[in-house]
Amino acid sequence: MSFRRFVYWCAMCGGCAAYVGWLLGLLALVNDSVLQAAFKGMFLGMALALALGLIDALWNFSASQLGQVITRVLTAQFVGGVGGFLGGMIGQLLYGRLQARAGQGFSLALIFAWVFLILGWTFTGLLIGASVSTFDLFARMLREEEIGGVKRKLMNGVLGGAAGGLLGGFFFLVLQGGWSLVLHSKASDFWSPGATGFVILGMCIGLLIGLAQVILKEAWVKVEAGFRPGRELILSKPETSIGRAEGCDIGLFGDPAVDKLHCRIVNQGGRYLLVDEGSPAGTYVNNERVDGQRALRAGDEIRLGKCVLRFGERHKREAGA
């Protein structure tokens, strides 16, 4: 999957998942407006985290790692649900109190009510953004592995999710006012003028999480020739395996010159190394055979068999620059 398609699917699936969350939220038949908003937020968070977690898992994992995919997605769904519940509850609680104080007219209290309304969505988006990488972070910490890459991915998700919640909350508030004018009624429910607001909110959160992951990425690989050319993968793991085995992170099937585990890209303190696994056909960087390992630089061409990969890396500032 290319980066452009990844962002597109994050936005589209975010909108669809939010609509499902809205439908499930209709089942929250409670009289208390705060609890009602909390449950609706929980369903929204769970549906969004499930959709985005699946997209991320399918992008980064193979079919042979199904158990790991399920665990990661369930963890993301739990964290997203917690974020939605807390965001909905706190936002509605503060919004309701300030709106009651504001009365019917426009006042400073009403402005603060709108602010807290949007902050509730921002908090929900923040935890949805964090949910995608939560399992990876704790798993690597327990295994005492390098966590720099997954921490960056988590922070990118947090920034994107918070920005998406903020933007989506603003548009949702505008829609709420618009529906009130059209229907000549006051849509005071925190999570409702209806399905349209949910879909816009979900699309904004999904879009900004996807954009943050792509724009703020540190290192990546693009398949230029071979199996499924055009694929792009962000290098967020300590090691990224390349070969024709189903368990490889970058699977290059159909080329007999590619070994089951042909080579690896290793993140060594922020420096990326290509390590050849002793393949008979060899691994080449810029048409030079790799003997053991070789440091990679942005733009390097990696060739194994008939397959060609392109390594990309964000330019780093030199110390003291």
XYZ file of C-alpha atoms in Angstrom:
321
model
C 0.000 0.000 0.000
C 1.341 3.430 -0.931
C 1.358 6.313 1.534
C -1.347 8.103 -0.470
C -3.648 5.093 -0.292
C -2.890 4.632 3.389
C -4.055 8.189 4.148
C -7.109 7.729 1.913
C -8.139 4.507 3.654
C -7.591 6.051 7.088
C -9.985 8.892 6.208
C -12.618 6.739 4.471
C -12.598 3.964 7.068
C -12.604 6.571 9.832
C -15.819 8.037 8.451
C -17.452 4.622 7.971
C -16.401 3.447 11.440
C -17.770 6.630 12.993
C -21.126 5.977 11.327
C -21.136 2.471 12.816
C -20.269 4.037 16.176
C -23.219 6.406 15.804
C -25.547 3.485 15.101
C -24.265 1.589 18.139
C -24.585 4.768 20.204
C -28.332 4.697 19.594
C -28.391 1.627 21.821
C -27.223 3.711 24.805
C -30.726 4.135 26.242
C -29.911 6.062 29.423
C -31.689 9.125 30.718
C -28.611 10.922 32.038
C -27.148 13.138 29.255
C -23.581 12.795 30.573
C -23.681 8.984 30.596
C -25.407 8.971 27.232
C -22.618 11.099 25.750
C -19.990 8.882 27.411
C -21.416 5.681 25.920
C -21.835 7.247 22.500
C -18.234 8.448 22.694
C -17.102 4.973 23.748
C -18.751 3.345 20.714
C -17.231 5.991 18.464
C -13.753 5.441 19.929
C -13.996 1.659 19.721
C -15.191 1.679 16.105
C -12.547 4.179 14.981
C -9.699 2.436 16.813
C -10.803 -0.911 15.356
C -10.807 0.434 11.800
C -7.504 2.315 12.070
C -5.856 -0.533 13.967
C -6.834 -2.975 11.216
C -5.481 -0.694 8.483
C -2.184 -0.289 10.321
C -1.924 -4.029 11.060
C -2.693 -5.076 7.487
C -0.122 -2.561 6.247
C 2.659 -3.756 8.553
C 1.959 -7.462 9.151
C 1.535 -10.569 7.017
C -1.241 -13.190 7.128
C 0.995 -15.571 9.106
C 1.027 -13.088 12.016
C -2.756 -13.214 12.485
C -2.565 -13.791 16.249
C -0.409 -10.725 16.747
C -2.713 -8.672 14.516
C -5.788 -9.628 16.571
C -4.053 -8.775 19.865
C -2.891 -5.392 18.571
C -6.345 -4.516 17.203
C -8.152 -5.528 20.410
C -5.730 -3.432 22.464
C -6.306 -0.468 20.169
C -10.059 -0.919 20.462
C -9.870 -0.920 24.279
C -7.753 2.250 24.424
C -9.964 3.983 21.842
C -13.090 3.034 23.779
C -11.650 4.443 27.011
C -10.712 7.661 25.212
C -14.194 8.038 23.741
C -15.902 7.338 27.059
C -13.801 9.853 29.012
C -13.900 12.466 26.251
C -17.669 12.206 25.922
C -18.296 12.252 29.666
C -15.985 15.165 30.536
C -16.927 17.210 27.481
C -20.682 16.823 28.023
C -20.398 17.482 31.772
C -18.575 20.800 31.290
C -20.539 21.721 28.193
C -23.892 21.131 29.885
C -23.043 23.176 32.971
C -21.649 26.121 31.041
C -24.495 26.069 28.546
C -27.036 26.152 31.380
C -25.214 29.147 32.870
C -25.177 30.884 29.490
C -28.970 30.581 29.137
C -30.545 31.493 25.801
C -28.244 34.353 24.792
C -24.687 34.589 23.513
C -22.140 34.986 26.334
C -18.622 34.161 27.468
C -19.965 31.072 29.247
C -21.388 29.805 25.935
C -18.001 30.297 24.235
C -16.314 28.266 26.984
C -19.005 25.607 26.587
C -18.101 25.309 22.902
C -14.398 25.161 23.787
C -14.901 22.288 26.232
C -17.120 20.541 23.705
C -14.284 20.581 21.161
C -11.703 19.629 23.807
C -13.731 16.492 24.553
C -13.365 15.411 20.926
C -9.691 16.416 20.957
C -9.014 14.128 23.929
C -10.910 11.297 22.227
C -8.885 11.732 19.029
C -5.653 11.842 21.032
C -6.248 8.445 22.628
C -7.483 6.938 19.343
C -4.219 8.085 17.760
C -2.225 6.528 20.611
C -4.244 3.294 20.550
C -2.715 2.020 17.279
C 0.792 1.778 18.788
C -0.028 0.989 22.444
C 0.401 -2.773 22.171
C 3.704 -2.499 20.282
C 5.107 -0.078 22.857
C 4.355 -2.267 25.888
C 5.362 -5.477 24.096
C 8.786 -4.080 23.228
C 9.254 -2.664 26.701
C 8.525 -6.104 28.187
C 11.004 -7.714 25.779
C 13.527 -4.945 26.568
C 13.808 -4.050 22.871
C 14.613 -0.686 21.335
C 11.458 1.469 21.457
C 12.582 4.633 19.666
C 10.720 3.838 16.445
C 7.445 2.856 18.092
C 7.602 5.886 20.410
C 7.868 8.164 17.389
C 4.957 6.334 15.774
C 2.879 6.695 18.933
C 3.648 10.414 19.238
C 2.793 10.948 15.561
C -0.527 9.194 16.172
C -1.194 11.311 19.259
C -0.494 14.544 17.375
C -2.595 13.477 14.387
C -5.459 12.207 16.529
C -5.565 15.346 18.681
C -5.475 17.580 15.590
C -8.189 15.470 13.945
C -10.388 15.616 17.044
C -9.899 19.377 17.260
C -10.723 19.944 13.593
C -13.560 17.427 13.578
C -14.975 18.900 16.779
C -15.029 22.361 15.201
C -16.846 21.124 12.094
C -19.220 19.093 14.254
C -20.046 22.215 16.251
C -20.677 24.150 13.031
C -22.936 21.337 11.804
C -24.767 21.329 15.114
C -25.519 25.036 14.751
C -26.431 24.583 11.101
C -28.891 21.791 11.840
C -30.432 23.899 14.591
C -31.055 26.744 12.128
C -32.438 24.456 9.437
C -34.668 22.468 11.783
C -35.530 25.497 13.947
C -34.695 23.522 17.069
C -31.857 23.434 19.553
C -29.531 20.441 19.065
C -27.979 20.475 22.525
C -26.909 16.816 22.728
C -23.108 16.649 22.935
C -22.763 13.895 20.344
C -25.711 14.669 18.114
C -27.006 16.594 15.470
C -26.864 13.149 13.850
C -24.881 10.771 11.706
C -23.381 13.546 9.557
C -21.460 15.003 12.489
C -20.119 11.589 13.474
C -18.928 10.858 9.932
C -17.151 14.242 9.635
C -15.520 13.738 13.036
C -14.366 10.208 12.146
C -12.999 11.283 8.778
C -11.031 14.160 10.332
C -9.501 11.920 13.019
C -8.627 9.181 10.512
C -7.256 11.653 7.954
C -5.038 13.524 10.419
C -3.704 10.323 12.031
C -2.786 8.972 8.590
C -1.230 12.264 7.492
C 0.792 12.575 10.710
C 2.230 9.078 10.295
C 3.252 9.794 6.692
C 4.450 13.404 6.999
C 6.402 12.859 10.242
C 7.927 9.494 9.278
C 11.679 9.086 9.846
C 12.636 6.245 7.486
C 10.813 4.156 4.917
C 11.201 1.710 2.031
C 9.402 1.708 -1.332
C 9.143 -1.342 -3.612
C 10.027 -0.086 -7.101
C 10.228 -3.453 -8.887
C 9.155 -6.968 -7.958
C 6.138 -8.207 -6.043
C 3.444 -5.487 -5.761
C 5.522 -2.481 -6.870
C 4.516 0.852 -5.383
C 4.229 -0.480 -1.832
C 5.674 1.761 0.853
C 6.470 0.802 4.436
C 7.480 3.029 7.338
C 10.418 1.553 9.285
C 9.220 1.744 12.884
C 10.558 -1.646 14.075
C 14.063 -2.318 15.424
C 14.466 -4.828 12.569
C 12.587 -5.131 9.290
C 12.903 -8.498 7.543
C 12.898 -8.831 3.751
C 12.415 -12.081 1.819
C 9.868 -14.408 0.259
C 8.753 -16.083 3.507
C 5.211 -15.189 4.602
C 6.486 -13.982 7.962
C 8.759 -11.315 6.453
C 7.812 -7.683 6.977
C 8.451 -6.984 3.287
C 7.395 -10.053 1.328
C 8.886 -10.417 -2.160
C 7.159 -13.506 -3.519
C 7.626 -15.170 -6.904
C 11.346 -14.509 -7.353
C 13.481 -17.666 -6.888
C 16.618 -15.535 -6.443
C 15.140 -14.100 -3.231
C 15.690 -16.282 -0.156
C 13.010 -16.888 2.463
C 14.916 -14.495 4.731
C 17.166 -12.582 2.376
C 18.202 -9.529 4.366
C 17.206 -7.208 7.206
C 17.160 -3.459 7.803
C 18.302 -2.787 11.364
C 17.790 0.453 13.268
C 20.967 0.913 15.299
C 20.674 4.046 17.400
C 18.901 5.976 14.644
C 21.337 4.673 11.996
C 19.908 2.204 9.488
C 21.985 -0.793 8.406
C 21.264 -3.335 5.671
C 22.323 -6.808 6.835
C 22.631 -9.601 4.272
C 21.663 -13.052 5.599
C 24.196 -14.937 3.481
C 21.966 -15.240 0.432
C 23.655 -17.026 -2.524
C 22.360 -14.441 -5.028
C 23.532 -11.601 -2.788
C 22.103 -8.229 -1.827
C 23.202 -5.101 -3.663
C 23.123 -1.434 -2.658
C 23.642 0.949 -5.572
C 24.892 -2.058 -7.610
C 27.560 -2.909 -5.012
C 27.303 -6.294 -3.287
C 26.828 -6.097 0.472
C 29.413 -8.048 2.444
C 27.826 -8.598 5.839
C 26.249 -5.199 6.475
C 26.198 -1.704 5.074
C 24.948 1.671 6.302
C 22.031 3.060 4.299
C 21.528 6.617 3.144
C 18.478 8.382 1.749
C 17.944 7.441 -1.895
C 19.918 4.180 -1.791
C 18.743 1.480 -4.199
C 18.506 -2.024 -2.693
C 18.429 -4.907 -5.159
C 17.800 -8.575 -4.406
C 17.097 -10.841 -7.336
C 14.851 -8.933 -9.756
C 13.348 -6.878 -6.940
C 14.354 -3.265 -6.355
C 13.659 -1.278 -3.182
C 14.347 2.382 -2.502
C 15.386 3.483 0.989
C 14.207 6.881 2.184
C 15.137 8.794 5.313
C 14.291 12.194 6.743
C 17.302 14.482 6.760
C 18.622 14.934 10.271
C 20.207 18.085 11.610
C 23.845 17.800 12.464
C 24.744 18.401 16.094
C 25.264 22.067 16.778
C 23.656 23.115 13.484
